[in-house]
PDB file of C-alpha atoms and ligand atoms in Angstrom:
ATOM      1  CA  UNK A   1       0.000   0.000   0.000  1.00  0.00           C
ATOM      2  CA  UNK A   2       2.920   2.317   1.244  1.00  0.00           C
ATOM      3  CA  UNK A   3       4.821   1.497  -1.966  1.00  0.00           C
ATOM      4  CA  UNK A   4       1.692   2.132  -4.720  1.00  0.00           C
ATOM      5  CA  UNK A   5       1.339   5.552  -2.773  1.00  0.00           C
ATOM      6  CA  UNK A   6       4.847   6.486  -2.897  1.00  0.00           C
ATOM      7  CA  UNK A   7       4.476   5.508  -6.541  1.00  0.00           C
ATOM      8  CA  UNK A   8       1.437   8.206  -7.413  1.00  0.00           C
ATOM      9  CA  UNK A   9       3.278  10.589  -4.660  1.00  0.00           C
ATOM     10  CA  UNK A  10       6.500  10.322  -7.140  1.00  0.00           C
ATOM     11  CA  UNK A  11       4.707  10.782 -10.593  1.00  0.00           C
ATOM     12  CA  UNK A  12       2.701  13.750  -9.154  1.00  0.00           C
ATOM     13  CA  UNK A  13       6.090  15.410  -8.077  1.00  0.00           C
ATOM     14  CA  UNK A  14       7.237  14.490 -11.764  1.00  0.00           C
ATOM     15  CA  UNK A  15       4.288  15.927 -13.274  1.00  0.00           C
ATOM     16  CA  UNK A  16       3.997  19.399 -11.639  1.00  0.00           C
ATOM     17  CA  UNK A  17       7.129  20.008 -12.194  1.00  0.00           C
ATOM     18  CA  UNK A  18       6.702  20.223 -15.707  1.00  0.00           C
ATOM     19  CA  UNK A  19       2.970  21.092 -15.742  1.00  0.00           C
ATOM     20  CA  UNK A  20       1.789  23.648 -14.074  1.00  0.00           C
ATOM     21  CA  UNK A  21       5.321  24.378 -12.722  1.00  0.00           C
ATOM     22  CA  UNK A  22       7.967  24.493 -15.510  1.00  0.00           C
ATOM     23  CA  UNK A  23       5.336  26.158 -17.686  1.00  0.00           C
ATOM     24  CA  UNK A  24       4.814  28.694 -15.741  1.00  0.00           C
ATOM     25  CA  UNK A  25       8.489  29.140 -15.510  1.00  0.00           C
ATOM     26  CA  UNK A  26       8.577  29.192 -19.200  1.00  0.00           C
ATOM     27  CA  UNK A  27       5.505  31.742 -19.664  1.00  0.00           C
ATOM     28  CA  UNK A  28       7.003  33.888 -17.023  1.00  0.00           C
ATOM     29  CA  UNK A  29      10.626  34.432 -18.733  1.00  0.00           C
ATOM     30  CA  UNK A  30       9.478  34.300 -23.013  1.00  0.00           C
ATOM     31  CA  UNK A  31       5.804  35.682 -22.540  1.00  0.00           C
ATOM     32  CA  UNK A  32       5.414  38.170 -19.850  1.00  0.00           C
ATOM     33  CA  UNK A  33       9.538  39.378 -19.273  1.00  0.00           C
ATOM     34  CA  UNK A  34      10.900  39.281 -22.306  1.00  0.00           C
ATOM     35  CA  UNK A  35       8.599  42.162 -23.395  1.00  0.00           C
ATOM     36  CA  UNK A  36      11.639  44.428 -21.721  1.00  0.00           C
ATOM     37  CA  UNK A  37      13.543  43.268 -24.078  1.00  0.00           C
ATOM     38  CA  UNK A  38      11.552  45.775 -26.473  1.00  0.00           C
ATOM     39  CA  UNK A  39      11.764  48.593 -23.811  1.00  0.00           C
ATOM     40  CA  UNK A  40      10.206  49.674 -20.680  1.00  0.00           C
ATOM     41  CA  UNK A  41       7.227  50.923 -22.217  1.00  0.00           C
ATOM     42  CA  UNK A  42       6.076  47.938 -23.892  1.00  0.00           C
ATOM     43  CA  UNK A  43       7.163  46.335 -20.623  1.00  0.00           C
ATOM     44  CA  UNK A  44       4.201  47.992 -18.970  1.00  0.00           C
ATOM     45  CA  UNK A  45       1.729  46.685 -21.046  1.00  0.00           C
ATOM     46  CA  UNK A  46       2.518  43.482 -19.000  1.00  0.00           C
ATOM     47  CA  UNK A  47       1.503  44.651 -15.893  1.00  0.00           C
ATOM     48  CA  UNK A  48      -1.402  46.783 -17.729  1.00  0.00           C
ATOM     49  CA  UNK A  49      -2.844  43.409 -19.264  1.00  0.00           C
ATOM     50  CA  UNK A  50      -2.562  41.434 -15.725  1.00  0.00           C
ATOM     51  CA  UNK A  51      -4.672  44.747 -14.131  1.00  0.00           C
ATOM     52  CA  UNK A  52      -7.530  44.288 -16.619  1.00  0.00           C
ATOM     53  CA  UNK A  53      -8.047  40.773 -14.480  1.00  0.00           C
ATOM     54  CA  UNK A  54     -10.342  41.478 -10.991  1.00  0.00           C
ATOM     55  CA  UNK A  55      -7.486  41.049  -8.060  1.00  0.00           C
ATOM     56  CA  UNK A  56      -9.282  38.057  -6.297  1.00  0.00           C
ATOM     57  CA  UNK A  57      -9.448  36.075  -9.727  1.00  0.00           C
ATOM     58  CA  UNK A  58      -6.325  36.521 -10.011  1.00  0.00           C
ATOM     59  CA  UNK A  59      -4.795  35.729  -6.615  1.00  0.00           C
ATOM     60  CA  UNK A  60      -6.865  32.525  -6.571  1.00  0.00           C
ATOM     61  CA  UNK A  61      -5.612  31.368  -9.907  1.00  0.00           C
ATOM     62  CA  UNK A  62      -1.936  31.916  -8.803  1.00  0.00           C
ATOM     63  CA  UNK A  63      -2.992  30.454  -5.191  1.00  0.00           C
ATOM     64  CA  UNK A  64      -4.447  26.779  -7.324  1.00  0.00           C
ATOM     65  CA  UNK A  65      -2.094  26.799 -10.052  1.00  0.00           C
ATOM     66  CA  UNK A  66       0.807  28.045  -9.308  1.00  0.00           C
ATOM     67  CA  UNK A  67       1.614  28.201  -5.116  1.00  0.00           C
ATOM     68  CA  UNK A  68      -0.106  24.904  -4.339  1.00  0.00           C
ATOM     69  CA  UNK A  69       1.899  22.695  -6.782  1.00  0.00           C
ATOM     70  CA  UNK A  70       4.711  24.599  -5.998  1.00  0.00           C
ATOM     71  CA  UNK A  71       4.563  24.009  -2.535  1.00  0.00           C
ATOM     72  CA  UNK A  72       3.499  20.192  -3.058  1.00  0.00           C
ATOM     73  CA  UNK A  73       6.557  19.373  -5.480  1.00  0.00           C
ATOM     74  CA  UNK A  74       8.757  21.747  -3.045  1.00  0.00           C
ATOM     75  CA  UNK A  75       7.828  19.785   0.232  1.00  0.00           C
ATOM     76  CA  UNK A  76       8.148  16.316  -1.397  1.00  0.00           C
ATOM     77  CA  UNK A  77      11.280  17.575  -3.181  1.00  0.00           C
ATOM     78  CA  UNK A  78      13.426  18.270   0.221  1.00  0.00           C
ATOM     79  CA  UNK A  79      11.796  14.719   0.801  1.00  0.00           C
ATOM     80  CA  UNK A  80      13.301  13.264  -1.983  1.00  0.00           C
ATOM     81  CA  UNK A  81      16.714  15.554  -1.737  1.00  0.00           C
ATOM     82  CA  UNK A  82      17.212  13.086   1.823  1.00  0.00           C
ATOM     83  CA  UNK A  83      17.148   9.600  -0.204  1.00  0.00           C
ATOM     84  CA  UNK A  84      20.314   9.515  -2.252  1.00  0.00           C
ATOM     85  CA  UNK A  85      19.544   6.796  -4.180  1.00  0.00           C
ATOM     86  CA  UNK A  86      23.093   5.035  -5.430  1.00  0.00           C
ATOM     87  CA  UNK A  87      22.000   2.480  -7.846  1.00  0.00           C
ATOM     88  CA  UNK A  88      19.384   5.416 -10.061  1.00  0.00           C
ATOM     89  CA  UNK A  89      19.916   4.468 -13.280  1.00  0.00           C
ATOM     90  CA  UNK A  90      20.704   8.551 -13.770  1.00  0.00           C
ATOM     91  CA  UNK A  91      23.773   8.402 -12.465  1.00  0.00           C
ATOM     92  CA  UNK A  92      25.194   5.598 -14.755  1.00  0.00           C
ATOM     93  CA  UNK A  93      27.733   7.789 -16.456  1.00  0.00           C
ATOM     94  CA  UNK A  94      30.034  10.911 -15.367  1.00  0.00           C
ATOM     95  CA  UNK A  95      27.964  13.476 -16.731  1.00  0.00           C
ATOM     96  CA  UNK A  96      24.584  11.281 -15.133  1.00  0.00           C
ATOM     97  CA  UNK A  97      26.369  11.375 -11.539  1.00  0.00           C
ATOM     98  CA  UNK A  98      26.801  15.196 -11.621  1.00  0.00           C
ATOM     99  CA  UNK A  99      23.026  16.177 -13.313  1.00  0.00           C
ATOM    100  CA  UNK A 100      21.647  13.985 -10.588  1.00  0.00           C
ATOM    101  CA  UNK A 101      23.154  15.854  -8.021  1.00  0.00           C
ATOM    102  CA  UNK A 102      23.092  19.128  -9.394  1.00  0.00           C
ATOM    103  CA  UNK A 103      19.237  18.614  -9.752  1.00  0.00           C
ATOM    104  CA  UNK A 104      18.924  18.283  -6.135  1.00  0.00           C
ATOM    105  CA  UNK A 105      21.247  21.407  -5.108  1.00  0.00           C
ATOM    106  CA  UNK A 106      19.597  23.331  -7.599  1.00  0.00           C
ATOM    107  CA  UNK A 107      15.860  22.824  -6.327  1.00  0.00           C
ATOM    108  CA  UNK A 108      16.885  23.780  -2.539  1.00  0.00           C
ATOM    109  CA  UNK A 109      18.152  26.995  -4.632  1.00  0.00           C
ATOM    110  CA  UNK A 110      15.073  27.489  -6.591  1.00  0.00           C
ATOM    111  CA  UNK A 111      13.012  27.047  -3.227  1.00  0.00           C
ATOM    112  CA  UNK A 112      15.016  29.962  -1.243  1.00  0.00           C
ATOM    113  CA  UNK A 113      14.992  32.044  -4.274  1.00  0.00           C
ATOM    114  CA  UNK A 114      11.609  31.877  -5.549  1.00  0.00           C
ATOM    115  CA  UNK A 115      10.420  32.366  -1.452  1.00  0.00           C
ATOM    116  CA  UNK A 116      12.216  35.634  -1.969  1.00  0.00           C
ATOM    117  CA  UNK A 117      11.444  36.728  -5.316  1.00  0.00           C
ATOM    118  CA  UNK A 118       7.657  36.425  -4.614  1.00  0.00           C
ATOM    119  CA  UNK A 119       7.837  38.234  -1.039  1.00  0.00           C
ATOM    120  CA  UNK A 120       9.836  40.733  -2.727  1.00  0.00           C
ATOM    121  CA  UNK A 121       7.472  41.406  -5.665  1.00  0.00           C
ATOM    122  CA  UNK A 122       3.988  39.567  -5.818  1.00  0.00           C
ATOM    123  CA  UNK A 123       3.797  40.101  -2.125  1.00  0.00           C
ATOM    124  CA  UNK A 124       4.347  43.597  -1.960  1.00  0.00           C
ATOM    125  CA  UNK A 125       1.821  44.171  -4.918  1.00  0.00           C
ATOM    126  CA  UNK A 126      -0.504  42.765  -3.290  1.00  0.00           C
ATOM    127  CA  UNK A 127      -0.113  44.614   0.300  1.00  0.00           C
ATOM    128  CA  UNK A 128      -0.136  47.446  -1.795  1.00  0.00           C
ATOM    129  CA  UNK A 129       3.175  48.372  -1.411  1.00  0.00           C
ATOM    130  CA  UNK A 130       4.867  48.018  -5.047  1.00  0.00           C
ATOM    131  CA  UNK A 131       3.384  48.707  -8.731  1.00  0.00           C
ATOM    132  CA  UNK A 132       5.300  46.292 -10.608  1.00  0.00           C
ATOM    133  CA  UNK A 133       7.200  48.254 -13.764  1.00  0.00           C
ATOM    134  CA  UNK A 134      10.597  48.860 -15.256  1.00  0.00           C
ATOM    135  CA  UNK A 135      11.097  51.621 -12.625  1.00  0.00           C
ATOM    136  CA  UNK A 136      10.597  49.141  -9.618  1.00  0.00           C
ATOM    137  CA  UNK A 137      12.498  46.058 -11.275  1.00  0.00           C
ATOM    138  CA  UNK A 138      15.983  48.545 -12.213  1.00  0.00           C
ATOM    139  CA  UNK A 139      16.070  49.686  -8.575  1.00  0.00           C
ATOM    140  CA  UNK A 140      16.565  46.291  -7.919  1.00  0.00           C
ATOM    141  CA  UNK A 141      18.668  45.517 -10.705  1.00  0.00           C
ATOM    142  CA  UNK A 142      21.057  47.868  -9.509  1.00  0.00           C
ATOM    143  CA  UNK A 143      21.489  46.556  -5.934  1.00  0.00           C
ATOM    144  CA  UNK A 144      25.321  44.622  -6.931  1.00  0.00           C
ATOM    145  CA  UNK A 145      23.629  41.978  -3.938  1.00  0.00           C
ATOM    146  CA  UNK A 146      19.952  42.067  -5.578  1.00  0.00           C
ATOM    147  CA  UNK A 147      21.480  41.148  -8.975  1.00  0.00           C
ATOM    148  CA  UNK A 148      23.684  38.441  -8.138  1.00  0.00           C
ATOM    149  CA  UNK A 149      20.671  36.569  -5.982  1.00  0.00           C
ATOM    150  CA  UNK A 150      18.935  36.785  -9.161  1.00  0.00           C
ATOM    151  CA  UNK A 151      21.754  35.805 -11.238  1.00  0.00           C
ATOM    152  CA  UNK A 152      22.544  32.613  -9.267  1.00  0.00           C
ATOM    153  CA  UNK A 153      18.389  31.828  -8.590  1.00  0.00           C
ATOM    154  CA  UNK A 154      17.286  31.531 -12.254  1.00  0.00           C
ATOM    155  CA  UNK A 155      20.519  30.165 -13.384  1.00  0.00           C
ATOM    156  CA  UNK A 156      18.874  27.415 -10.694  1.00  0.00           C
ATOM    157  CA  UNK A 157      15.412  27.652 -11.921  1.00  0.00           C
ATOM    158  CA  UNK A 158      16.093  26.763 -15.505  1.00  0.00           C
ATOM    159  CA  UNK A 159      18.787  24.608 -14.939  1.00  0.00           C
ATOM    160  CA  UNK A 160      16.498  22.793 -12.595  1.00  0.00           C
ATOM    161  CA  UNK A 161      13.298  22.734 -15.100  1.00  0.00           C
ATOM    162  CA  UNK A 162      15.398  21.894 -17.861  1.00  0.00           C
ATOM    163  CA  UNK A 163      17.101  19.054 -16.669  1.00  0.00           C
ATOM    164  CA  UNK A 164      14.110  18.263 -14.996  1.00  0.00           C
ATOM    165  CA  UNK A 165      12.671  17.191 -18.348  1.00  0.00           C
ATOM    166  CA  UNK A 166      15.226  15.189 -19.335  1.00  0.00           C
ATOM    167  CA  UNK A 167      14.483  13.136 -16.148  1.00  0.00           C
ATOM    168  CA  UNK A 168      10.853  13.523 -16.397  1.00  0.00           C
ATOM    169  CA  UNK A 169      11.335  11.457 -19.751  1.00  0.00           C
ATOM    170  CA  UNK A 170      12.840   8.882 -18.197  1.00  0.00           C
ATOM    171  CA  UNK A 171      10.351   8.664 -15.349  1.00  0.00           C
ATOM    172  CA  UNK A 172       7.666   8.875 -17.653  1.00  0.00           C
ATOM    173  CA  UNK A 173       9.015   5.925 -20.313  1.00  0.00           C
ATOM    174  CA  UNK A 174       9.235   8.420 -22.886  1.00  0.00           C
ATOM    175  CA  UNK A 175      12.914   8.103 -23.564  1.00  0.00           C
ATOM    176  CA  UNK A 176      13.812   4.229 -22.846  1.00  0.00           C
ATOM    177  CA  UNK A 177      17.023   3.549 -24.675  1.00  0.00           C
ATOM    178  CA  UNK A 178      20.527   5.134 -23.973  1.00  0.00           C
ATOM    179  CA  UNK A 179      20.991   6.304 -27.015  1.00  0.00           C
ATOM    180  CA  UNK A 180      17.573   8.565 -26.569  1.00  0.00           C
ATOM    181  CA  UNK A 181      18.281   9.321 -23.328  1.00  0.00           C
ATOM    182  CA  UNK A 182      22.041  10.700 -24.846  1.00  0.00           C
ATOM    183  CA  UNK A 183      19.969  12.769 -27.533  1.00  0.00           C
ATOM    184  CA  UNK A 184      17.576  14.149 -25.264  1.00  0.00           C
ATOM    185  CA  UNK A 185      20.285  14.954 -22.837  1.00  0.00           C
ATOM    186  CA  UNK A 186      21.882  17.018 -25.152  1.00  0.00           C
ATOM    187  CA  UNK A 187      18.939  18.687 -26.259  1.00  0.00           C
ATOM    188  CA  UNK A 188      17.633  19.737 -22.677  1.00  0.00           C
ATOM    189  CA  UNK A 189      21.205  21.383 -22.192  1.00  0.00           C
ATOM    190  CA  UNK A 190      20.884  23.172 -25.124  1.00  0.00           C
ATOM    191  CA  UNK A 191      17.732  24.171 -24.498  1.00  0.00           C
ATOM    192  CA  UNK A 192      19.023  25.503 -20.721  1.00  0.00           C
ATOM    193  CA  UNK A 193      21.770  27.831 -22.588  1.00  0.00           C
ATOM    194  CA  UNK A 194      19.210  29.101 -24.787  1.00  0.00           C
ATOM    195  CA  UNK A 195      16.471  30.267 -21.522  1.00  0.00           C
ATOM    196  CA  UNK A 196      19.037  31.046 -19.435  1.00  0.00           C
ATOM    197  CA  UNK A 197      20.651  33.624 -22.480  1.00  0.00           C
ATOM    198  CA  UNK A 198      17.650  34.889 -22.572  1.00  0.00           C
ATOM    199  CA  UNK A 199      16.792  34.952 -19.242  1.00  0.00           C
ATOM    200  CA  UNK A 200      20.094  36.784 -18.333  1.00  0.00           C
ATOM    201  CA  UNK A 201      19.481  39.502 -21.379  1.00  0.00           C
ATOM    202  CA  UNK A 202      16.398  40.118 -19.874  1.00  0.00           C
ATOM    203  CA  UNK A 203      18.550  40.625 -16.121  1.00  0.00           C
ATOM    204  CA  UNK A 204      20.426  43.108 -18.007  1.00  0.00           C
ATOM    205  CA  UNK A 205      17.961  45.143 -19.654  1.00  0.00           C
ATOM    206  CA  UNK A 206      16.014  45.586 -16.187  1.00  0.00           C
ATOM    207  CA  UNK A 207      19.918  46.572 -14.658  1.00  0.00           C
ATOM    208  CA  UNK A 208      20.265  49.062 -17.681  1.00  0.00           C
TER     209      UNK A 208
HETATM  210  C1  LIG B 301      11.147  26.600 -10.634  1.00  0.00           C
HETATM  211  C2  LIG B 301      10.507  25.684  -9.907  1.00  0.00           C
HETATM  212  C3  LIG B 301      10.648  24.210 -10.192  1.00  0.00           C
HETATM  213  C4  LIG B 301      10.459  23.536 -11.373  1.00  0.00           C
HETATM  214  C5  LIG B 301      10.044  24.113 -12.710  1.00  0.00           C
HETATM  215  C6  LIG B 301      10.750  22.131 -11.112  1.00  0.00           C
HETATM  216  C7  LIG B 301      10.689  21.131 -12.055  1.00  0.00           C
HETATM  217  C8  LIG B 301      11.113  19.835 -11.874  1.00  0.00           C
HETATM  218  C9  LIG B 301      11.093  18.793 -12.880  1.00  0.00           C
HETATM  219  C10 LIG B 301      10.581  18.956 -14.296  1.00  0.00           C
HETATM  220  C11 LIG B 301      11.626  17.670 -12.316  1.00  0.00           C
HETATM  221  C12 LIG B 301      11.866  16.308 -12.997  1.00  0.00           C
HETATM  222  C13 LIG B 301      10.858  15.274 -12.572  1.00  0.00           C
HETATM  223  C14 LIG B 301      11.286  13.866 -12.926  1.00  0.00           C
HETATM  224  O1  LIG B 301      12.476  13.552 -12.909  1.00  0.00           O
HETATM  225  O2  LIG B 301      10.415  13.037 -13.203  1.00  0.00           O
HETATM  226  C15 LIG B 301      11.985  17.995 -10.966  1.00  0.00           C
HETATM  227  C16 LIG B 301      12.589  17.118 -10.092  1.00  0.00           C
HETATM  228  C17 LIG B 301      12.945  17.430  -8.805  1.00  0.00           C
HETATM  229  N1  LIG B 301      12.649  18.598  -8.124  1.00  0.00           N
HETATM  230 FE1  LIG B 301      11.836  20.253  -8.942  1.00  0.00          FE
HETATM  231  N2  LIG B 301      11.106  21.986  -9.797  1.00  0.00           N
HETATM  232  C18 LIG B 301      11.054  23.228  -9.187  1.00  0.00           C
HETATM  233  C19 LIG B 301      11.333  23.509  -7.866  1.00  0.00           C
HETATM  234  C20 LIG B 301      11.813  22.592  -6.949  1.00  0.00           C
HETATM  235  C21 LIG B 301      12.056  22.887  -5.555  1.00  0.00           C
HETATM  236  C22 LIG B 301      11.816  24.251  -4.894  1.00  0.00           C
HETATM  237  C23 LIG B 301      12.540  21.756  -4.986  1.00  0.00           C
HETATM  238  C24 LIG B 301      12.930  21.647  -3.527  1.00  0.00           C
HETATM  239  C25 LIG B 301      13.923  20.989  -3.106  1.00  0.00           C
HETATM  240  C26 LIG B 301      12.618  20.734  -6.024  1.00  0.00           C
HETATM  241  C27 LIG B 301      13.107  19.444  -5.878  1.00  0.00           C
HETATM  242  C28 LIG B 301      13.176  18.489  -6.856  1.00  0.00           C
HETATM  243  C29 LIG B 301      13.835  17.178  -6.718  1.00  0.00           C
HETATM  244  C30 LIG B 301      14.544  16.651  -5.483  1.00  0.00           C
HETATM  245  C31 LIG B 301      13.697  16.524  -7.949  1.00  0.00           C
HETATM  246  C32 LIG B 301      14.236  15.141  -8.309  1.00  0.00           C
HETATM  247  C33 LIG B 301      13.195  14.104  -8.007  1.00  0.00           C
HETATM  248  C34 LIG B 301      13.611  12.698  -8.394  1.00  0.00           C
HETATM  249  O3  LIG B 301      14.705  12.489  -8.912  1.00  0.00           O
HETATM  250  O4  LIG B 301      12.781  11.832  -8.188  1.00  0.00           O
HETATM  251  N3  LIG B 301      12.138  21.265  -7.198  1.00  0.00           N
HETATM  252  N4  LIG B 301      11.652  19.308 -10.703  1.00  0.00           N
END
């Protein structure tokens, strides 16, 4: 009984972190930042669009898709960060041994920095205390201690949700053979240089 329910525990944790998690992650950085990119005034059509929404609506949406998974795959993730588990298949070759572990530091990251990044800014919108726009994200930007917190927190977001589908392949059955598992590999890590380029250009246009 204990082992069928740490079976649906485990593909649940697998799941939301690609859906609603990692898509949020990727709708957050090419959908809604990126627009900075383009400047700060098409930036704050961004914010203008979310505003159009009725506040409740929208804090219960990000309250049942987005905080409650979060929390779920967070919780059984520092769960799952205790069992070091020697013979995973993952951590057959060099490269295997180090993703494995890396995926584990990286999520404790992601936890601390995310718990900061939303007090900091959906928190403080919502006591009323910050309008979210270009002006309020460079002030940050700017902090040399702000900047390198964000720096190191989404370079462990996206490597985390990246590599995170390569496992999630595996878990799922999707990739079965080594040789898929290789090309899939490869393509998740180029896939993690390509969001985190962008996600760093996006850093630096807030900073400039
Ligand atoms: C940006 C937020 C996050 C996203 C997008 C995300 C996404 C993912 C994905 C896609 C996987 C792969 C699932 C699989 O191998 O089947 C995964 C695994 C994992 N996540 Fe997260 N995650 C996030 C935050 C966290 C946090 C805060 C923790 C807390 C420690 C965490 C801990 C873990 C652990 C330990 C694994 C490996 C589980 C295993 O090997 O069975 N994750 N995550």
């Amino acid at each position: 009984m204990s082992d069928r329910r740490g079976f649906y525990l485990r593909r649940l944790h697998s799941l939301s972190g690609i859906f609603p998690i990692g898509a949020y992650l990727v709708a957050h950085i090419f959908l809604e930042n990126s627009f900075i990119l383009a400047g700060a005034e098409r930036f704050a059509l961004v914010p203008q669009f979310f505003s159009t929404f009725p506040g409740a609506l929208l804090l219960a949406v990000e309250v049942l898709f987005i905080w409650t998974p979060l929390l779920f795959h967070s919780a059984y993730g520092f769960l799952r960060v205790g069992q070091a588990e020697l013979e995973n298949p993952l951590r057959n070759d060099y490269l295997g041994a180090y993703l494995y572990t890396l995926q584990r530091v990286s999520g404790v990251l992601a936890f601390f920095f995310i718990g900061y990044h939303v007090w900091s800014t959906r928190i403080q919108y919502y006591l009323g205390n910050a309008e979210i726009s270009y002006a309020f994200m460079h002030a940050k930007m700017i902090d040399p201690l702000v900047f390198a917190a964000y720096l190191i927190g989404v370079l462990a977001c996206v490597f985390h949700f990246t590599n995170g589908i390569w496992t999630f392949c595996i878990t799922w059955g999707i990739t079965v053979g080594p040789r898929a598992q290789r090309t899939l590999r490869a393509a998740c890590l180029a896939f993690f240089a390509f969001m985190y380029g962008t996600a760093l250009a996006i850093l630096m246009a807030f900073r400039a």
